[in-house]
Tab-separated table of C-alpha atoms in Angstrom:
chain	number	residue	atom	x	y	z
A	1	UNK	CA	13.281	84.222	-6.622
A	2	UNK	CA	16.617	84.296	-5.725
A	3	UNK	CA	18.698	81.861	-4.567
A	4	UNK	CA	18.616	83.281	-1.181
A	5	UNK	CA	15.189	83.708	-0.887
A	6	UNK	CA	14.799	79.813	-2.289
A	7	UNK	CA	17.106	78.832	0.621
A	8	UNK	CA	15.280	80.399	3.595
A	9	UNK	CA	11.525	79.714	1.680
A	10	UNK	CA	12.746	76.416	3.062
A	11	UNK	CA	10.883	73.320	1.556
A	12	UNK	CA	8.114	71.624	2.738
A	13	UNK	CA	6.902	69.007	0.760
A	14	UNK	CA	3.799	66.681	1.709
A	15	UNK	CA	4.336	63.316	1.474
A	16	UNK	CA	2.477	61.003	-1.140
A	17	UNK	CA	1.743	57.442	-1.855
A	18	UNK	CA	4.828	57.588	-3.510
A	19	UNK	CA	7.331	59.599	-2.123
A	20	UNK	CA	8.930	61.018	1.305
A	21	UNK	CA	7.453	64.611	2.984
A	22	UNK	CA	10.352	66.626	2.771
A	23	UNK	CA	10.704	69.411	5.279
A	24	UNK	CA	13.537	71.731	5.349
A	25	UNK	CA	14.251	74.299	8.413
A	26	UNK	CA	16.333	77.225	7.547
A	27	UNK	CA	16.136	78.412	10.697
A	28	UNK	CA	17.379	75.310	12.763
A	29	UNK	CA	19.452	73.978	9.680
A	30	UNK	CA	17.748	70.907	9.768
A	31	UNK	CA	16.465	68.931	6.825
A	32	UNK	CA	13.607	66.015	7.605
A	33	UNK	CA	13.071	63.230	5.011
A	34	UNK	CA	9.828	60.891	6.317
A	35	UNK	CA	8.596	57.851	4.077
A	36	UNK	CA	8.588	55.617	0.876
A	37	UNK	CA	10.509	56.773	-1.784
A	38	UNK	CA	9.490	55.413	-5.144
A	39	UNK	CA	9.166	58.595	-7.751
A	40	UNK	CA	8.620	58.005	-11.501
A	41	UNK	CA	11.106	60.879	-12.213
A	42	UNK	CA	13.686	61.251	-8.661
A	43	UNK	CA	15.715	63.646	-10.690
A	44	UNK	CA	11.995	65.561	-10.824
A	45	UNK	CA	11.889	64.759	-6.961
A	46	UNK	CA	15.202	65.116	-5.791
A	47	UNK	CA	16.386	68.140	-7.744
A	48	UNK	CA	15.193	70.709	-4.923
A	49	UNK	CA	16.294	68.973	-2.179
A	50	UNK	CA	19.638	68.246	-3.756
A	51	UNK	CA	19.847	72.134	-4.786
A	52	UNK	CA	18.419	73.298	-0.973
A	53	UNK	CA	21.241	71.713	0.561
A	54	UNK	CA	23.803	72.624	-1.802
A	55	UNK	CA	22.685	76.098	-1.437
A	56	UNK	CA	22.394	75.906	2.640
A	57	UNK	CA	26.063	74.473	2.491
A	58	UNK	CA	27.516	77.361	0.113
A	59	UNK	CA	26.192	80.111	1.788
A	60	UNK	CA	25.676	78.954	5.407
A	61	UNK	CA	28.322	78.825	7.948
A	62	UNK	CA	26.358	77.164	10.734
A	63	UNK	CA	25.644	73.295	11.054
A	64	UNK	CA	23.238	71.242	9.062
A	65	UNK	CA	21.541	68.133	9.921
A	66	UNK	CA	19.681	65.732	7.773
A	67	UNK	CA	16.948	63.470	10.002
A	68	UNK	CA	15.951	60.689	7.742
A	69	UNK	CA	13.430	57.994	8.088
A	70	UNK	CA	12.869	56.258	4.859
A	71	UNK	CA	11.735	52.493	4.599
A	72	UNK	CA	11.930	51.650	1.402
A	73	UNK	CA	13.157	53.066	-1.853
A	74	UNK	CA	13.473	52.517	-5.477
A	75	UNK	CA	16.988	52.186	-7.336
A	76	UNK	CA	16.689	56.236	-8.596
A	77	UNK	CA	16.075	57.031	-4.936
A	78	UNK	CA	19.171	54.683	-3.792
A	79	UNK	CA	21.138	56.546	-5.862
A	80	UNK	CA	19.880	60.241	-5.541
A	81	UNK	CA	20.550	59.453	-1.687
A	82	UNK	CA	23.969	58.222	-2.778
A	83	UNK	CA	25.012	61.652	-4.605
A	84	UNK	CA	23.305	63.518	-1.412
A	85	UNK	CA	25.548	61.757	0.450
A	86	UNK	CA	28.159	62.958	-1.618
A	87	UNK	CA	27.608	66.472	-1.094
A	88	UNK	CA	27.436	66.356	2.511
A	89	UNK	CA	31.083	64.240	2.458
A	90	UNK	CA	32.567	66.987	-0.261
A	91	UNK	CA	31.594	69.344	2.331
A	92	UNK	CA	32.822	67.738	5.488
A	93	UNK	CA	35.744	67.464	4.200
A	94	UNK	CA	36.031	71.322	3.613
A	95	UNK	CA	35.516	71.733	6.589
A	96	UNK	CA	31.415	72.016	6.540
A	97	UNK	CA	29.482	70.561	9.861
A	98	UNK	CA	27.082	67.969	8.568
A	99	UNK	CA	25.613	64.852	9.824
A	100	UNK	CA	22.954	62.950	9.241
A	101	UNK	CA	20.639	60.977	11.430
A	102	UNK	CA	18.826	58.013	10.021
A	103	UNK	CA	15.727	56.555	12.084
A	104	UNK	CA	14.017	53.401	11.593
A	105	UNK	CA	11.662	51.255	13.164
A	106	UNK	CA	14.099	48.476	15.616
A	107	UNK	CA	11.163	45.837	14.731
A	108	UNK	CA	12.731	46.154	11.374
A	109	UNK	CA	16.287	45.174	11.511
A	110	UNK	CA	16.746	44.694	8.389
A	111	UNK	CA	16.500	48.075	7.593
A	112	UNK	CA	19.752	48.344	9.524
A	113	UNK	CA	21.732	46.520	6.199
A	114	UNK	CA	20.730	49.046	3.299
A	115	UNK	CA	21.706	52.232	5.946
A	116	UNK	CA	25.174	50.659	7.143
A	117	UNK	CA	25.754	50.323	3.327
A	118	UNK	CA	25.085	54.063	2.860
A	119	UNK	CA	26.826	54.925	6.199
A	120	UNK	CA	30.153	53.078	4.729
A	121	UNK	CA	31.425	55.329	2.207
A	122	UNK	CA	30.337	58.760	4.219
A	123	UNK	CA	33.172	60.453	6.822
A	124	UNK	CA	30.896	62.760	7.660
A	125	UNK	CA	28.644	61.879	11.441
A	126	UNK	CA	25.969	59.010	10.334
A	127	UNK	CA	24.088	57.922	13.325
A	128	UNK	CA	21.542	55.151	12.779
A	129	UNK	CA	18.784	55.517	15.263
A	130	UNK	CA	15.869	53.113	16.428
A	131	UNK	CA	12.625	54.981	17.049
A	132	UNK	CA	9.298	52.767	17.160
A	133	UNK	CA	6.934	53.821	14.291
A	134	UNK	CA	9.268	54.848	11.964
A	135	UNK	CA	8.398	51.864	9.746
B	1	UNK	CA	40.585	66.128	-24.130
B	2	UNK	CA	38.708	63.742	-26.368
B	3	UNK	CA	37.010	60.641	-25.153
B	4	UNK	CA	38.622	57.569	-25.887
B	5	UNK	CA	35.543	55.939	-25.059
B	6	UNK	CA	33.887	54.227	-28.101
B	7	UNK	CA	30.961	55.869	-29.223
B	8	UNK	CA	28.458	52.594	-28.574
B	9	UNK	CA	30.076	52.082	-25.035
B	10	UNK	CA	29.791	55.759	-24.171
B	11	UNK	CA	26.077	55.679	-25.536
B	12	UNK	CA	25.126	52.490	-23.421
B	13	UNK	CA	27.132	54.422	-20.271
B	14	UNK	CA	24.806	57.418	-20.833
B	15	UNK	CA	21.494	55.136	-20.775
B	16	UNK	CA	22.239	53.217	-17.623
B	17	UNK	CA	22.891	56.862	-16.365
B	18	UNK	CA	18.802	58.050	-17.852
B	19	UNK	CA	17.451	54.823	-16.633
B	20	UNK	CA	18.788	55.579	-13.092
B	21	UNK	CA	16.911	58.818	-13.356
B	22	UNK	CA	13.755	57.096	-14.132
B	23	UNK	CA	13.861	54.129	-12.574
B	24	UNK	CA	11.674	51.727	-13.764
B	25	UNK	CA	10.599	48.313	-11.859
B	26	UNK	CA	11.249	46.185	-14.336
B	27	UNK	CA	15.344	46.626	-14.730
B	28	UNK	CA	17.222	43.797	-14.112
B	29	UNK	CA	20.292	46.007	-12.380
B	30	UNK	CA	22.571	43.020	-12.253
B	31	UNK	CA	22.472	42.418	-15.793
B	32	UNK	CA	22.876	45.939	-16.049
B	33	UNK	CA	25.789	46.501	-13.896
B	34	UNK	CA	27.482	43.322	-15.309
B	35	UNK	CA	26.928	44.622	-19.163
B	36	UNK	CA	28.200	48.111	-17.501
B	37	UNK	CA	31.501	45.946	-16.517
B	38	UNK	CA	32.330	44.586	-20.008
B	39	UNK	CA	31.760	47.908	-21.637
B	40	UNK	CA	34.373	49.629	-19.045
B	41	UNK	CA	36.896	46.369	-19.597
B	42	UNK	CA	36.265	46.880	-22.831
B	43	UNK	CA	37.275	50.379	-22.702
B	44	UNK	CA	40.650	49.717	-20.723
B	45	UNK	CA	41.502	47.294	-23.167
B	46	UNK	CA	41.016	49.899	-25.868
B	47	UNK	CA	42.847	52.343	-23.708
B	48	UNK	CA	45.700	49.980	-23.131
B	49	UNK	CA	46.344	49.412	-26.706
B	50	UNK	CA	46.203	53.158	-27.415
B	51	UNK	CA	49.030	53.039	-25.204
B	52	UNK	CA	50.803	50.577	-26.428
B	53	UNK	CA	51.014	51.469	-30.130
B	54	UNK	CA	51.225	54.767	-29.475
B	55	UNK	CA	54.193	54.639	-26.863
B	56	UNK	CA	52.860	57.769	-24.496
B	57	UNK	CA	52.743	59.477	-28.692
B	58	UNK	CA	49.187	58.842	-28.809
B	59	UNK	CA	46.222	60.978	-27.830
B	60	UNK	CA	46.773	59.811	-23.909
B	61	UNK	CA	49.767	59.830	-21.645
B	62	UNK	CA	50.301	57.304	-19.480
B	63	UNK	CA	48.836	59.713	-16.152
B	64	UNK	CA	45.658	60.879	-18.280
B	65	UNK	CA	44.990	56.525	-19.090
B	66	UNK	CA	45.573	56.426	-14.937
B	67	UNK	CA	43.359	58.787	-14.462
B	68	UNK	CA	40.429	57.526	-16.516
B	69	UNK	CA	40.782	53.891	-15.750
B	70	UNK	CA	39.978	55.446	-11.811
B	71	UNK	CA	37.005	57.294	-13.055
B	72	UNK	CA	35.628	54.213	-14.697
B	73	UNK	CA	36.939	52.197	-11.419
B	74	UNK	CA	35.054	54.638	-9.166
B	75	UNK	CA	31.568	55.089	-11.132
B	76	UNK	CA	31.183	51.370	-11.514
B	77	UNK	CA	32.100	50.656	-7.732
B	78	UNK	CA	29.339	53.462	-7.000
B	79	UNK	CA	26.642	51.613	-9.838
B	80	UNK	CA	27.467	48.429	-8.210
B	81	UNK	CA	26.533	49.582	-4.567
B	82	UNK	CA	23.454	51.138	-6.195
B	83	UNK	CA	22.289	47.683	-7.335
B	84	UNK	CA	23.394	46.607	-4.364
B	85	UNK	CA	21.673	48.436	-1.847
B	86	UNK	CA	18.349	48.366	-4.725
B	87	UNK	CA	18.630	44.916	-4.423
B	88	UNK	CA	18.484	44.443	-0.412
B	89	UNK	CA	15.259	46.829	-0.783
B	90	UNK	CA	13.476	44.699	-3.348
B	91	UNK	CA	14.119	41.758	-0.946
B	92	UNK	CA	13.139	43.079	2.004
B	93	UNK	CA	9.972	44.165	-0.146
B	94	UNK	CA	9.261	40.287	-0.463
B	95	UNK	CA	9.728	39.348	2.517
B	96	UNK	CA	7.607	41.879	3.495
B	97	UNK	CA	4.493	41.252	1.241
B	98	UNK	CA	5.102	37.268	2.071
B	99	UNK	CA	5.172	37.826	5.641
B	100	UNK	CA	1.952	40.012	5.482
B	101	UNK	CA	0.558	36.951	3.223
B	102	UNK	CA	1.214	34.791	6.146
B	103	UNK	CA	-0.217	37.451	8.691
B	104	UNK	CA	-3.881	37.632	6.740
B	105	UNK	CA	-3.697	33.409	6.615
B	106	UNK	CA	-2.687	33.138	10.417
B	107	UNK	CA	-3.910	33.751	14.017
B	108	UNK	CA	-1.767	35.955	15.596
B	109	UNK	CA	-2.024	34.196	18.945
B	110	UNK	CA	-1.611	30.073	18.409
B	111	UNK	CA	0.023	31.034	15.408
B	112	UNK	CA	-2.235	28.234	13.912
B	113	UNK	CA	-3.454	29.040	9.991
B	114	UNK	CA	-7.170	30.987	10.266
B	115	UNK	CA	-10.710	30.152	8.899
B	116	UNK	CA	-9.370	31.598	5.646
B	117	UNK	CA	-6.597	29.203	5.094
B	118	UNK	CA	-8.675	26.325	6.152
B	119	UNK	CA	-11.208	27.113	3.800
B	120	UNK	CA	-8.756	27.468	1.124
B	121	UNK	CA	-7.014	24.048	1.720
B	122	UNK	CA	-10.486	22.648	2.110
B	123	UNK	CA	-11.250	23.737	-1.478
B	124	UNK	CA	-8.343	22.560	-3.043
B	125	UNK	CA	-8.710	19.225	-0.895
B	126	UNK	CA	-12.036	19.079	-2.766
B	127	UNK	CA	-10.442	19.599	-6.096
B	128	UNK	CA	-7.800	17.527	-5.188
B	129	UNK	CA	-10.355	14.359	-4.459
B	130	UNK	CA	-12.375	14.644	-7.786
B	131	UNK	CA	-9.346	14.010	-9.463
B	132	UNK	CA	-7.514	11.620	-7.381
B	133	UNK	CA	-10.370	10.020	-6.181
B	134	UNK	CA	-9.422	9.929	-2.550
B	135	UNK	CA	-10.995	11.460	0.433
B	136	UNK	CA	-10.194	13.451	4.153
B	137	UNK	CA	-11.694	13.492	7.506
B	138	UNK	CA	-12.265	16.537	10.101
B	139	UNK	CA	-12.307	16.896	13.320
B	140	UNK	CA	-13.693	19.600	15.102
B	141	UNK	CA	-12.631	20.125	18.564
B	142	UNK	CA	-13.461	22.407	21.334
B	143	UNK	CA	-11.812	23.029	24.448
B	144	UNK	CA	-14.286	22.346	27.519
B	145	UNK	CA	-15.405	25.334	29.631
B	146	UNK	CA	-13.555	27.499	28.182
B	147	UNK	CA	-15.438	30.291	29.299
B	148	UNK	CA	-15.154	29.047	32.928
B	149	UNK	CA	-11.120	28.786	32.575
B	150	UNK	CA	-11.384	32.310	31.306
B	151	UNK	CA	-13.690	33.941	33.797
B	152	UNK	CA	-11.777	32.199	36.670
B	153	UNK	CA	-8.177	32.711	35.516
B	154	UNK	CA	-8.239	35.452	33.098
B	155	UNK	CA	-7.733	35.548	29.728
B	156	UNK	CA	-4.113	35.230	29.728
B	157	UNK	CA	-4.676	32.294	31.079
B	158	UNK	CA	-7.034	31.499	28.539
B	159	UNK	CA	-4.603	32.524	25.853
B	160	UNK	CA	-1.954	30.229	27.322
B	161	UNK	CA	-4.180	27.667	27.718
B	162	UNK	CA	-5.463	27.723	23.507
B	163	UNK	CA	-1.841	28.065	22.735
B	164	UNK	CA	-1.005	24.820	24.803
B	165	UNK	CA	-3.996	22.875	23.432
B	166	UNK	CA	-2.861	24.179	19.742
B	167	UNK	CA	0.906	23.254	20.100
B	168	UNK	CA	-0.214	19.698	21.364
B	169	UNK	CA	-3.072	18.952	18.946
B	170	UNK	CA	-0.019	19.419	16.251
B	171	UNK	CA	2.142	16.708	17.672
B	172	UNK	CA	-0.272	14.343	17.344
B	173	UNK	CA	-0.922	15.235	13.330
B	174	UNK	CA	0.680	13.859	10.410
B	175	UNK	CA	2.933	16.733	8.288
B	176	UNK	CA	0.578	17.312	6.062
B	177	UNK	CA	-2.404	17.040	8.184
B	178	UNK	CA	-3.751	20.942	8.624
B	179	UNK	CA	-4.842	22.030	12.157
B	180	UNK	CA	-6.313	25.651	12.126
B	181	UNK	CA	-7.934	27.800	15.087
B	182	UNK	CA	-11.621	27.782	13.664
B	183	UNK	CA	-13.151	30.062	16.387
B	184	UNK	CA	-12.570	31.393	19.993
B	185	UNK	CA	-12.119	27.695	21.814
B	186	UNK	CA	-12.595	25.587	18.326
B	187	UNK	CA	-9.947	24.039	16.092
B	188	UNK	CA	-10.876	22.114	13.208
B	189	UNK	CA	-8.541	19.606	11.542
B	190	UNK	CA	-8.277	18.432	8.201
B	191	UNK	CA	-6.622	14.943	7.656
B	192	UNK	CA	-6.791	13.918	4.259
B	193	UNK	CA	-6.701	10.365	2.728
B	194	UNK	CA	-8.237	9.180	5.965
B	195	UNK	CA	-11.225	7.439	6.673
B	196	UNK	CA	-13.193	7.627	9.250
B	197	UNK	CA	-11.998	5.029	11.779
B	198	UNK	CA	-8.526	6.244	11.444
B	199	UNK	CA	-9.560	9.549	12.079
B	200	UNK	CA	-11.894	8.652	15.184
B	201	UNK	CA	-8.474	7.106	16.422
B	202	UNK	CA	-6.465	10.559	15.816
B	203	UNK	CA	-9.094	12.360	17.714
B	204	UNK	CA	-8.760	9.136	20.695
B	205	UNK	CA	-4.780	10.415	20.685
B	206	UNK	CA	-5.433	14.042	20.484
B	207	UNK	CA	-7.635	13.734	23.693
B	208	UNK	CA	-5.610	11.822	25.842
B	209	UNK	CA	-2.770	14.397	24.789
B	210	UNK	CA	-4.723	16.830	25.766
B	211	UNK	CA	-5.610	15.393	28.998
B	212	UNK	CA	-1.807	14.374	29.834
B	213	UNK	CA	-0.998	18.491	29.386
B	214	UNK	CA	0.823	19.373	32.730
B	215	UNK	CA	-1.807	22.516	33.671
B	216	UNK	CA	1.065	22.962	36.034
B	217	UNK	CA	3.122	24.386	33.180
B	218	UNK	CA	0.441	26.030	31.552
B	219	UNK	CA	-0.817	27.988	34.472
B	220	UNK	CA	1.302	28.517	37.020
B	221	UNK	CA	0.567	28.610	40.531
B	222	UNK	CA	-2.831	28.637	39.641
B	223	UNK	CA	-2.615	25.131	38.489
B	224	UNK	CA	-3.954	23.612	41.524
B	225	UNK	CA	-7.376	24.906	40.843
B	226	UNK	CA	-8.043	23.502	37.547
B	227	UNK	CA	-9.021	19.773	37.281
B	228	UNK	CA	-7.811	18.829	34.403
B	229	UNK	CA	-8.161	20.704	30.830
B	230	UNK	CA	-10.325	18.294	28.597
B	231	UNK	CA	-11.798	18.634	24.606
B	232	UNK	CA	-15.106	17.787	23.096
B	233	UNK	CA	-14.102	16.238	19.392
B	234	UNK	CA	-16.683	15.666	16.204
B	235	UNK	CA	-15.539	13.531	13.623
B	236	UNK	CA	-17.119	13.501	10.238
B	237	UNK	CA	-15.674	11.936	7.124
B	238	UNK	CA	-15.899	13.476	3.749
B	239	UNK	CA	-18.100	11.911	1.077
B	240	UNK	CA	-17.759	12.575	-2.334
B	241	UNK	CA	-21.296	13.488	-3.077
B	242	UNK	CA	-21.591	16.622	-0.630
B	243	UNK	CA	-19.726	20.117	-0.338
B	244	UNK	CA	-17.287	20.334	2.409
B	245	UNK	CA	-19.209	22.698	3.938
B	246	UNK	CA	-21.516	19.889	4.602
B	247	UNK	CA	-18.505	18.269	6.293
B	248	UNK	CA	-17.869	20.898	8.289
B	249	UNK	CA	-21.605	21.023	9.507
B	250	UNK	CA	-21.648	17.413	10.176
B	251	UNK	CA	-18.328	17.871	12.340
B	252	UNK	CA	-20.285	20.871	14.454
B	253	UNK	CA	-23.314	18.249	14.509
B	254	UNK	CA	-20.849	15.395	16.177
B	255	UNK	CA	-18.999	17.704	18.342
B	256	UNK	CA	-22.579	18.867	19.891
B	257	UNK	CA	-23.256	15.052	20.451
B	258	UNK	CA	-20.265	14.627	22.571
B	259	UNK	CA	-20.950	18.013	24.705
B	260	UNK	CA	-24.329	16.556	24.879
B	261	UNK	CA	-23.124	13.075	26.186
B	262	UNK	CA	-21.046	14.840	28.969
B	263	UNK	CA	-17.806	16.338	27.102
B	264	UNK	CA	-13.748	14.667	27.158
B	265	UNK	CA	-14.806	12.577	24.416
B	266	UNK	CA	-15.649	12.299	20.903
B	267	UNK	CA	-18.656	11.306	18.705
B	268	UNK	CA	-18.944	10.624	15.227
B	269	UNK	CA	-21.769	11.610	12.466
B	270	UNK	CA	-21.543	9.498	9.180
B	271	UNK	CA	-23.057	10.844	5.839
């Protein structure tokens, strides 16, 4: 498979006790992160969806959006969200349009905390969004 | 260009960096970032005295030392905000498990402690007796025509109602008296290290409090209706010899006595 065909394959990964469905739209440019992330392995995990978007910003020219609604993750998830993060901000400030949209359940404010910590270091569009039943 | 980094420091860097990958629950990542801190001071320090000796001679210049000290700044700023941001999620995780504790041990409604609770307290009241060789009373109490208050007003007005009749049975307790919502209209109190006449004087308070409730605020506009809002109360004291489940029955025997002998009052039922 090439890279190309790896990039418009999408991904669409169930969700499991354990970690997040992962859905990504090559079509609409839109990657969807829903649920818990606690993986043994998150470089095992995160590897694809760190190389999908990598590949989607390289060779793609139109927008991308990331619509996230995680509740709760474990330190190798914190941080594989923290170099995601990175990529969209290296490409933002190339030039790239990226954003991210990060859901959660208002019931839950103190979800609000860990994403305004993620939001601070990004220059990139972060919008935190309340949506009941997102956890 | 050649690390300056000492080979045990650059070693311990490159663990923290597998762990990360494979997070495990157990890692304590404030120890970790602090250790991570000493090993990069430790590395300036070693970089500084490069410098030093070596006079911009040495294996660094003075822009490449600049340059590496921000690279150690920047990855430890980023490990710290992992922990950081781990660390609100593990709490949250707590709170979370303790609040859905409280949830299985409490009615949702009075926000009284459940049958569950009571009958844990009630064991370890038990426990607590053998050994200290002192006892506890209940009282059960039941709200009079409750079903009637329902069927006339509703059952939000029933709710309101329980929740008024819970909040005021609590003023008259003791802190570590227990009151718990035992069933639909039923609360059942535990007082320990109380005898029986003190506790037939508890219930005495707890149904003229009940009695002095202004339905007015309870109810609303529909106030006018209701008479008055009155309990039935059982009193039983514990006796060493029997199971509290005993207890509880003789309560339930009591409180039928008083519904028998016309309800707004309270009857006993020794051992």
């Amino acid at each position: 498979m090439t890279l190309q065909d790896f990039l418009q394959a999408g991904l669409d990964i169930p969700a499991s006790q354990s970690t997040p469905a992962v859905h990504a739209d090559f079509a609409h440019g839109v990657m969807t992160l829903r649920g818990d992330s606690y993986p043994e392995n998150s470089f095992d995990f995160f590897g694809p969806v760190l190389d999908w978007v990598e590949q989607f910003i390289a060779s793609e020219e139109r927008p991308l959006r990331l619509d996230i609604s995680i509740v709760y993750m474990n330190t190798s998830s914190v941080k594989a969200m923290m170099d995601l993060f990175d990529l969209l901000d290296a490409a933002f400030q190339k030039g790239k349009e990226v954003s991210v949209s990060w859901f959660f359940d208002p019931r839950n404010e103190r979800v609000i905390e860990m994403v305004e910590e993620f939001k601070e270091d990004c220059t990139f569009p972060f919008n935190i969004v309340p949506e009941v039943g997102n956890g | 260009m050649a690390s300056p980094l000492d080979v045990n420091d650059e070693a311990y860097i490159a663990e923290i960096h597998a762990l990360l990958e494979h997070d495990a629950p157990e890692t304590d990542w404030k120890r970790v970032t602090e250790n991570l801190l000493v090993a990069y001071q430790k590395q300036q320090q070693r970089l500084d005295k490069l410098l030093r000796i070596s006079d911009g001679f040495g294996d660094l210049t003075h822009a490449e030392n600049l340059s590496l000290t921000e690279q150690y700044r920047k990855q430890l700023k980023r490990l710290q905000k992992i922990a950081r941001i781990s660390d609100l999620y593990q709490r949250t995780m707590v709170e979370l498990n303790e609040s859905l504790k409280q949830a299985a041990l409490h009615d949702p409604l009075t926000g009284l402690p459940n049958r569950r609770y009571m009958i844990e307290r009630l064991r370890e009241q038990s426990a607590l007796e053998q050994r200290k060789n002192s006892g506890f009373a209940l009282l059960m109490l039941d709200v009079d025509h409750f079903k009637g208050i329902n069927d006339r007003f509703g059952h939000d007005a029933g709710d309101r109602v329980l929740t008024s009749v819970a909040h005021t049975i609590q003023q008259c307790l003791r802190e570590y008296d227990v009151c718990a919502r035992w069933g639909g209209e039923e609360f059942l109190v535990l007082l320990p290290n109380m005898g029986l006449t003190e506790a037939q004087l508890v219930a005495q308070r707890v149904l003229d409090s009940v009695r002095n409730i202004n339905m007015a605020n309870v109810m609303g506009s529909s106030a006018f209706r209701i008479k008055a809002l009155t309990l039935s109360a059982g009193v039983a004291e514990h006796s060493a010899k029997e199971h509290y489940e005993e207890t509880i029955k003789r309560a339930d025997q009591a409180l039928y006595e008083a519904k028998e002998q016309g309800r707004d009052r309270s009857a006993s039922h020794t051992y």
